Amino acid sequence: MPPGDQRLRIQPVEVELRRLQRRFHDMVAVHDLSLVVGRGEFFTFLGPSGCGKTTTLRMIAGLLQPDVGEIFFDGRSVTGTPPWERNIGMVFQNYALWPHMTVFDNVAFGLVERKVERGAIPGLVEGALSLVGLEGLGHRLPSQLSGGQQQRVALARAVVIQPALLLLDEPLSNLDARLRVQMRNELVKLQQQLGITTIYVTHDQEEALMLSTRIAVMHRGHLVQLGTPQEVYERPADAFVADFLGGANFLSGTIRGVSGADVTVSLQSGATLRASAARNPEAQPGDSVTVCLRPESLELVEPGSPPGSANVLDGTVRMRNYLGWVMACEVELTGGVAVRVQTTTPRAHLRFTEGGPVAVRFHPEDVLLLKNAS
Amino acid sequence: MSVPVSHPAPAPLPLSARWRTSVDPGHAALAAILFVILGVFVVLPIGAVLKIALTSDSGGLTLAHLARFFTNPLYVESLINSLLAGFWTVAIGTVLALPLAFIVARYDFPGRMLIVTLSTLPLVLPPFVGAIALVQVFGRAGTVTLLLQDLFGIHVNVMQGLRGIILAQALHFFPFIFLTVTTALMNVDRSLEEMGQMMGARGWRLLRRVVFPLVLPAYAAGALLTFVKAVDDIGTPFILNFKNMLGPQAYLRITTVGRDDVDGYVICVVMVVLSIACVLLSNWIVSRREYATLQTGARSPEGGRALTGWRKAAAPGLCALVLGIALLPHAGVVVMSFSRIWSLTYLPSAYTLNNYAEIFLRAPRFVVNTLLYSVGAALLGVVIAAAIAYLLQRGRVPGKGLLDAVAMMPIALPGVVIGVGFLRVFYNMTLPGTETSLASTWMIFVLAYMVRRLPYALRASHAALHQVHASLEDAAAVGGAPRVRAFRRVVLPLILGGVVAGGVLVFITSAVEFSTTITLVSRIEQSPLSYGIYIYSQSPLGRGAAAALGVVAIVIVALGTYLANRLSGRGRMAFTL
């Protein structure tokens, strides 16, 4: 255990957002947002740019005021509290290290502002630096560090003040792919070690799925879904979530009947498919639905299955992208709808060539039915 | 358990909330104060000039005065002379600057950086100071004139009339072209040239088809700036006593015929139109130049190609020749400042320190006034500029764009126009509690200089603040620093160098300001050194003292330029995101 660890005594906080709303000019950036982030949780706001996730984070930090709504830390309203009184650690997308200060001074900044006893500062700073693996680099200027090191300084600066809450605004987006994966792992370790309530903002679904205890998926200022990584991936609330997390093919259909373990759906193209009733408990006969199929759950098979076979759809290979470890295909189904198919065993499927006939097959458990708004 | 969330209808926003998000009351108050200051000291003076020039006797809007301008032979001649001076200054400046720029940007040779440094020196010397020396060198009884006469029996007076003005201005302003073109050449992606070479263009064809088009916008901007400066400069015509030009005519109408004479204001309007046209044209050309600067990849490295053969000697030789001519006025001024008698000889026949005793001991007011006015203008300008820059980049208040536009306006206003406008507005305005006209106090100089050079300070503040990403302030706030402390610990240290550099720029340009000065000077006791130079130079016996004041001006400007470069230097402020 690094020596700095004993020094950092974090009292994690519970964060509640109640009906937060914020607009910029005519655009509503955050729309009636309510949720609770539990003590010690690693909570992620996930969504495309402009979805309101960073605006939300900045409101939690106090850098922006909500137009409507309140924010509570441990049940105490902090809505009007300025950022410097919220006891928050924050890592910015561009790290925001002060270029005129050394690494030491950057990390010590918050301690100085908190009037920590002068003699205690070097120990605390060195402790925080060793926590992120930068011991002994205190005398450097930020410009003398690599991107990954700057990232770590930003992290040390955020946690050295023993904040009740850690806010991370796309902290990994400026790193190259390899470093990003490494930092991701270190971030998880650090968060668990400190037990600090952490709110993370990203547009990267992989980061969100890997890091988070829970994910809030946002779209155009709305909270679209809130759940564990598994929940949002396996049971997306709507087509947007399904497509944003992992990607999906969408087909229109109508539920014909529900019997025992099976839900029968007829597609617009006339074909019929079976879905698992366990995965689609809300399915009602007559519902107009969007059938959602993950590319990786589709399998390429020989065409010409006996008529009436469920969950086999004939089509033509339109495009084939061979990447070695996976192969992605675009198949145009009879009836004109195109679907993406991804297989992790490319060699077994090389016989399906572009322009040639093919069929796609899938299990009823992999069929997700999203009810269309009436 | 997954929780799909429904979207209830949005609660209507209370009015107060909408107000809170768009405007910060502190920012609004600051903006209001700045609007009042700029309104009184920028809009009012220029508005007064326009109003008089465009108002008929009955009070309606009219172009009749302007039309009459073109029927007055003296004015038309003045306009033509001003245009000619501008045109030939640009032409001669181009001939001096372009070869120098291409050699310096493309080739590596000993003394290259020295040439770059020396070539900025002419900027240091106000053109009217150089004019005094040029008379002594090229004038009727100048060193070179005498040499030519003695050696070849030819007598030419280059400094006669318009020719002299053009020569003085070209030698002074050519660095504007040199610097813009050199920078552009160094920024041109070398691969573009290499592409041209691979396509088969070489030598002259490569220059003409690839390089020239790429640096043309920069050249045009530098040339237009030179043109504006040449038309704006009324010091040189005054020193050389050739007054049939726009600036001197505007000045003469106002000061000799009277403040109510319409013609003076009409000439001002003509100058403003000319100047604004050039600035707009320049902005338009520069805004279209993305294609030259967006190229990333390898910029020309610090060292260019090596020279071979005869070119090895020719290139530095050519540079030295051009610079030698351009630096002649400087040398002349220095020699003159130590001369007691310099008449009809190549060099002075007797030397003295008396000229310095004159300006420092017997009549120190010129230097003292200059320091007072320029420091005042710099301090005032820096504070106002920093406030505008802050509002513009961080402010949550409507109308900040207009604030910026008004503050930048003086860049297109000739100095004499600012002077005339100030005179018009503030002559009848008395200091509170006294009978003294504001226009007759020393403060008028501080204010006029501040307004005239505000764009410089604003640009510097802008650039400095631009380096400070807003997230640096956010990080300080989250880190526990309230607004004022965050400003003191994070923003201020980061912008200080750039802002002070802007102040130094205001200071040095104010110290050698002539056009506005001559319009506003009402008593000799108030006059700064630029006017002192003019007064001294009017008598043969005063030329030495004028030159000594010129040396003081050179020293002030040289030191200031050095300081400004040091302060705004990259170094630790290289913070890019």
mmCIF file with all atom_site columns, N, CA and C in Angstrom, chain A residues 40-70:
data_model
loop_
_atom_site.group_PDB
_atom_site.id
_atom_site.type_symbol
_atom_site.label_atom_id
_atom_site.label_alt_id
_atom_site.label_comp_id
_atom_site.label_asym_id
_atom_site.label_entity_id
_atom_site.label_seq_id
_atom_site.pdbx_PDB_ins_code
_atom_site.Cartn_x
_atom_site.Cartn_y
_atom_site.Cartn_z
_atom_site.occupancy
_atom_site.B_iso_or_equiv
_atom_site.pdbx_formal_charge
_atom_site.auth_seq_id
_atom_site.auth_comp_id
_atom_site.auth_asym_id
_atom_site.auth_atom_id
_atom_site.pdbx_PDB_model_num
ATOM 1  N N  . GLY A 1 40 ? -19.681 6.406  -2.167  1.00 0.00 ? 40 GLY A N  1
ATOM 2  C CA . GLY A 1 40 ? -18.635 5.512  -2.658  1.00 0.00 ? 40 GLY A CA 1
ATOM 3  C C  . GLY A 1 40 ? -18.900 4.931  -4.038  1.00 0.00 ? 40 GLY A C  1
ATOM 4  N N  . GLU A 1 41 ? -19.954 5.370  -4.674  1.00 0.00 ? 41 GLU A N  1
ATOM 5  C CA . GLU A 1 41 ? -20.299 4.822  -5.975  1.00 0.00 ? 41 GLU A CA 1
ATOM 6  C C  . GLU A 1 41 ? -19.400 5.390  -7.074  1.00 0.00 ? 41 GLU A C  1
ATOM 7  N N  . PHE A 1 42 ? -19.186 4.603  -8.141  1.00 0.00 ? 42 PHE A N  1
ATOM 8  C CA . PHE A 1 42 ? -18.541 5.134  -9.344  1.00 0.00 ? 42 PHE A CA 1
ATOM 9  C C  . PHE A 1 42 ? -19.647 5.303  -10.366 1.00 0.00 ? 42 PHE A C  1
ATOM 10 N N  . PHE A 1 43 ? -20.098 6.538  -10.513 1.00 0.00 ? 43 PHE A N  1
ATOM 11 C CA . PHE A 1 43 ? -21.295 6.832  -11.287 1.00 0.00 ? 43 PHE A CA 1
ATOM 12 C C  . PHE A 1 43 ? -20.902 7.532  -12.575 1.00 0.00 ? 43 PHE A C  1
ATOM 13 N N  . THR A 1 44 ? -21.472 7.096  -13.695 1.00 0.00 ? 44 THR A N  1
ATOM 14 C CA . THR A 1 44 ? -21.073 7.668  -14.976 1.00 0.00 ? 44 THR A CA 1
ATOM 15 C C  . THR A 1 44 ? -22.242 8.299  -15.716 1.00 0.00 ? 44 THR A C  1
ATOM 16 N N  . PHE A 1 45 ? -22.006 9.512  -16.218 1.00 0.00 ? 45 PHE A N  1
ATOM 17 C CA . PHE A 1 45 ? -22.932 10.110 -17.178 1.00 0.00 ? 45 PHE A CA 1
ATOM 18 C C  . PHE A 1 45 ? -22.390 9.797  -18.561 1.00 0.00 ? 45 PHE A C  1
ATOM 19 N N  . LEU A 1 46 ? -23.187 9.081  -19.352 1.00 0.00 ? 46 LEU A N  1
ATOM 20 C CA . LEU A 1 46 ? -22.739 8.662  -20.672 1.00 0.00 ? 46 LEU A CA 1
ATOM 21 C C  . LEU A 1 46 ? -23.661 9.253  -21.729 1.00 0.00 ? 46 LEU A C  1
ATOM 22 N N  . GLY A 1 47 ? -23.070 9.736  -22.816 1.00 0.00 ? 47 GLY A N  1
ATOM 23 C CA . GLY A 1 47 ? -23.891 10.242 -23.905 1.00 0.00 ? 47 GLY A CA 1
ATOM 24 C C  . GLY A 1 47 ? -23.035 10.923 -24.953 1.00 0.00 ? 47 GLY A C  1
ATOM 25 N N  . PRO A 1 48 ? -23.624 11.194 -26.099 1.00 0.00 ? 48 PRO A N  1
ATOM 26 C CA . PRO A 1 48 ? -22.870 11.879 -27.152 1.00 0.00 ? 48 PRO A CA 1
ATOM 27 C C  . PRO A 1 48 ? -22.635 13.337 -26.775 1.00 0.00 ? 48 PRO A C  1
ATOM 28 N N  . SER A 1 49 ? -21.773 14.007 -27.527 1.00 0.00 ? 49 SER A N  1
ATOM 29 C CA . SER A 1 49 ? -21.506 15.410 -27.184 1.00 0.00 ? 49 SER A CA 1
ATOM 30 C C  . SER A 1 49 ? -22.797 16.218 -27.334 1.00 0.00 ? 49 SER A C  1
ATOM 31 N N  . GLY A 1 50 ? -22.972 17.155 -26.404 1.00 0.00 ? 50 GLY A N  1
ATOM 32 C CA . GLY A 1 50 ? -24.166 17.976 -26.440 1.00 0.00 ? 50 GLY A CA 1
ATOM 33 C C  . GLY A 1 50 ? -25.354 17.339 -25.740 1.00 0.00 ? 50 GLY A C  1
ATOM 34 N N  . CYS A 1 51 ? -25.135 16.226 -25.026 1.00 0.00 ? 51 CYS A N  1
ATOM 35 C CA . CYS A 1 51 ? -26.272 15.563 -24.387 1.00 0.00 ? 51 CYS A CA 1
ATOM 36 C C  . CYS A 1 51 ? -26.564 16.159 -23.017 1.00 0.00 ? 51 CYS A C  1
ATOM 37 N N  . GLY A 1 52 ? -25.677 17.022 -22.524 1.00 0.00 ? 52 GLY A N  1
ATOM 38 C CA . GLY A 1 52 ? -25.924 17.662 -21.237 1.00 0.00 ? 52 GLY A CA 1
ATOM 39 C C  . GLY A 1 52 ? -25.122 17.070 -20.090 1.00 0.00 ? 52 GLY A C  1
ATOM 40 N N  . LYS A 1 53 ? -24.253 16.109 -20.383 1.00 0.00 ? 53 LYS A N  1
ATOM 41 C CA . LYS A 1 53 ? -23.539 15.431 -19.298 1.00 0.00 ? 53 LYS A CA 1
ATOM 42 C C  . LYS A 1 53 ? -22.524 16.342 -18.632 1.00 0.00 ? 53 LYS A C  1
ATOM 43 N N  . THR A 1 54 ? -21.773 17.107 -19.443 1.00 0.00 ? 54 THR A N  1
ATOM 44 C CA . THR A 1 54 ? -20.784 18.005 -18.847 1.00 0.00 ? 54 THR A CA 1
ATOM 45 C C  . THR A 1 54 ? -21.466 19.159 -18.115 1.00 0.00 ? 54 THR A C  1
ATOM 46 N N  . THR A 1 55 ? -22.566 19.650 -18.682 1.00 0.00 ? 55 THR A N  1
ATOM 47 C CA . THR A 1 55 ? -23.334 20.695 -18.004 1.00 0.00 ? 55 THR A CA 1
ATOM 48 C C  . THR A 1 55 ? -23.761 20.210 -16.619 1.00 0.00 ? 55 THR A C  1
ATOM 49 N N  . THR A 1 56 ? -24.229 18.964 -16.557 1.00 0.00 ? 56 THR A N  1
ATOM 50 C CA . THR A 1 56 ? -24.650 18.403 -15.270 1.00 0.00 ? 56 THR A CA 1
ATOM 51 C C  . THR A 1 56 ? -23.472 18.363 -14.295 1.00 0.00 ? 56 THR A C  1
ATOM 52 N N  . LEU A 1 57 ? -22.329 17.892 -14.782 1.00 0.00 ? 57 LEU A N  1
ATOM 53 C CA . LEU A 1 57 ? -21.153 17.790 -13.927 1.00 0.00 ? 57 LEU A CA 1
ATOM 54 C C  . LEU A 1 57 ? -20.746 19.170 -13.397 1.00 0.00 ? 57 LEU A C  1
ATOM 55 N N  . ARG A 1 58 ? -20.806 20.167 -14.293 1.00 0.00 ? 58 ARG A N  1
ATOM 56 C CA . ARG A 1 58 ? -20.411 21.517 -13.884 1.00 0.00 ? 58 ARG A CA 1
ATOM 57 C C  . ARG A 1 58 ? -21.401 22.099 -12.876 1.00 0.00 ? 58 ARG A C  1
ATOM 58 N N  . MET A 1 59 ? -22.644 21.683 -12.960 1.00 0.00 ? 59 MET A N  1
ATOM 59 C CA . MET A 1 59 ? -23.613 22.139 -11.954 1.00 0.00 ? 59 MET A CA 1
ATOM 60 C C  . MET A 1 59 ? -23.323 21.483 -10.617 1.00 0.00 ? 59 MET A C  1
ATOM 61 N N  . ILE A 1 60 ? -22.942 20.208 -10.641 1.00 0.00 ? 60 ILE A N  1
ATOM 62 C CA . ILE A 1 60 ? -22.601 19.529 -9.388  1.00 0.00 ? 60 ILE A CA 1
ATOM 63 C C  . ILE A 1 60 ? -21.369 20.183 -8.767  1.00 0.00 ? 60 ILE A C  1
ATOM 64 N N  . ALA A 1 61 ? -20.431 20.611 -9.625  1.00 0.00 ? 61 ALA A N  1
ATOM 65 C CA . ALA A 1 61 ? -19.220 21.260 -9.123  1.00 0.00 ? 61 ALA A CA 1
ATOM 66 C C  . ALA A 1 61 ? -19.496 22.671 -8.620  1.00 0.00 ? 61 ALA A C  1
ATOM 67 N N  . GLY A 1 62 ? -20.616 23.265 -9.072  1.00 0.00 ? 62 GLY A N  1
ATOM 68 C CA . GLY A 1 62 ? -20.905 24.639 -8.701  1.00 0.00 ? 62 GLY A CA 1
ATOM 69 C C  . GLY A 1 62 ? -20.358 25.645 -9.685  1.00 0.00 ? 62 GLY A C  1
ATOM 70 N N  . LEU A 1 63 ? -19.797 25.156 -10.790 1.00 0.00 ? 63 LEU A N  1
ATOM 71 C CA . LEU A 1 63 ? -19.253 26.069 -11.805 1.00 0.00 ? 63 LEU A CA 1
ATOM 72 C C  . LEU A 1 63 ? -20.371 26.666 -12.647 1.00 0.00 ? 63 LEU A C  1
ATOM 73 N N  . LEU A 1 64 ? -21.522 26.006 -12.626 1.00 0.00 ? 64 LEU A N  1
ATOM 74 C CA . LEU A 1 64 ? -22.701 26.520 -13.301 1.00 0.00 ? 64 LEU A CA 1
ATOM 75 C C  . LEU A 1 64 ? -23.845 26.477 -12.305 1.00 0.00 ? 64 LEU A C  1
ATOM 76 N N  . GLN A 1 65 ? -24.742 27.442 -12.404 1.00 0.00 ? 65 GLN A N  1
ATOM 77 C CA . GLN A 1 65 ? -25.919 27.397 -11.553 1.00 0.00 ? 65 GLN A CA 1
ATOM 78 C C  . GLN A 1 65 ? -27.075 26.784 -12.338 1.00 0.00 ? 65 GLN A C  1
ATOM 79 N N  . PRO A 1 66 ? -27.829 25.865 -11.727 1.00 0.00 ? 66 PRO A N  1
ATOM 80 C CA . PRO A 1 66 ? -29.025 25.382 -12.427 1.00 0.00 ? 66 PRO A CA 1
ATOM 81 C C  . PRO A 1 66 ? -30.071 26.488 -12.478 1.00 0.00 ? 66 PRO A C  1
ATOM 82 N N  . ASP A 1 67 ? -30.840 26.504 -13.571 1.00 0.00 ? 67 ASP A N  1
ATOM 83 C CA . ASP A 1 67 ? -31.942 27.468 -13.637 1.00 0.00 ? 67 ASP A CA 1
ATOM 84 C C  . ASP A 1 67 ? -33.031 27.071 -12.667 1.00 0.00 ? 67 ASP A C  1
ATOM 85 N N  . VAL A 1 68 ? -33.257 25.764 -12.601 1.00 0.00 ? 68 VAL A N  1
ATOM 86 C CA . VAL A 1 68 ? -34.306 25.224 -11.752 1.00 0.00 ? 68 VAL A CA 1
ATOM 87 C C  . VAL A 1 68 ? -33.721 23.992 -11.076 1.00 0.00 ? 68 VAL A C  1
ATOM 88 N N  . GLY A 1 69 ? -34.223 23.689 -9.887  1.00 0.00 ? 69 GLY A N  1
ATOM 89 C CA . GLY A 1 69 ? -33.834 22.447 -9.240  1.00 0.00 ? 69 GLY A CA 1
ATOM 90 C C  . GLY A 1 69 ? -32.768 22.639 -8.182  1.00 0.00 ? 69 GLY A C  1
ATOM 91 N N  . GLU A 1 70 ? -32.498 21.545 -7.461  1.00 0.00 ? 70 GLU A N  1
ATOM 92 C CA . GLU A 1 70 ? -31.552 21.642 -6.355  1.00 0.00 ? 70 GLU A CA 1
ATOM 93 C C  . GLU A 1 70 ? -30.582 20.474 -6.339  1.00 0.00 ? 70 GLU A C  1
#
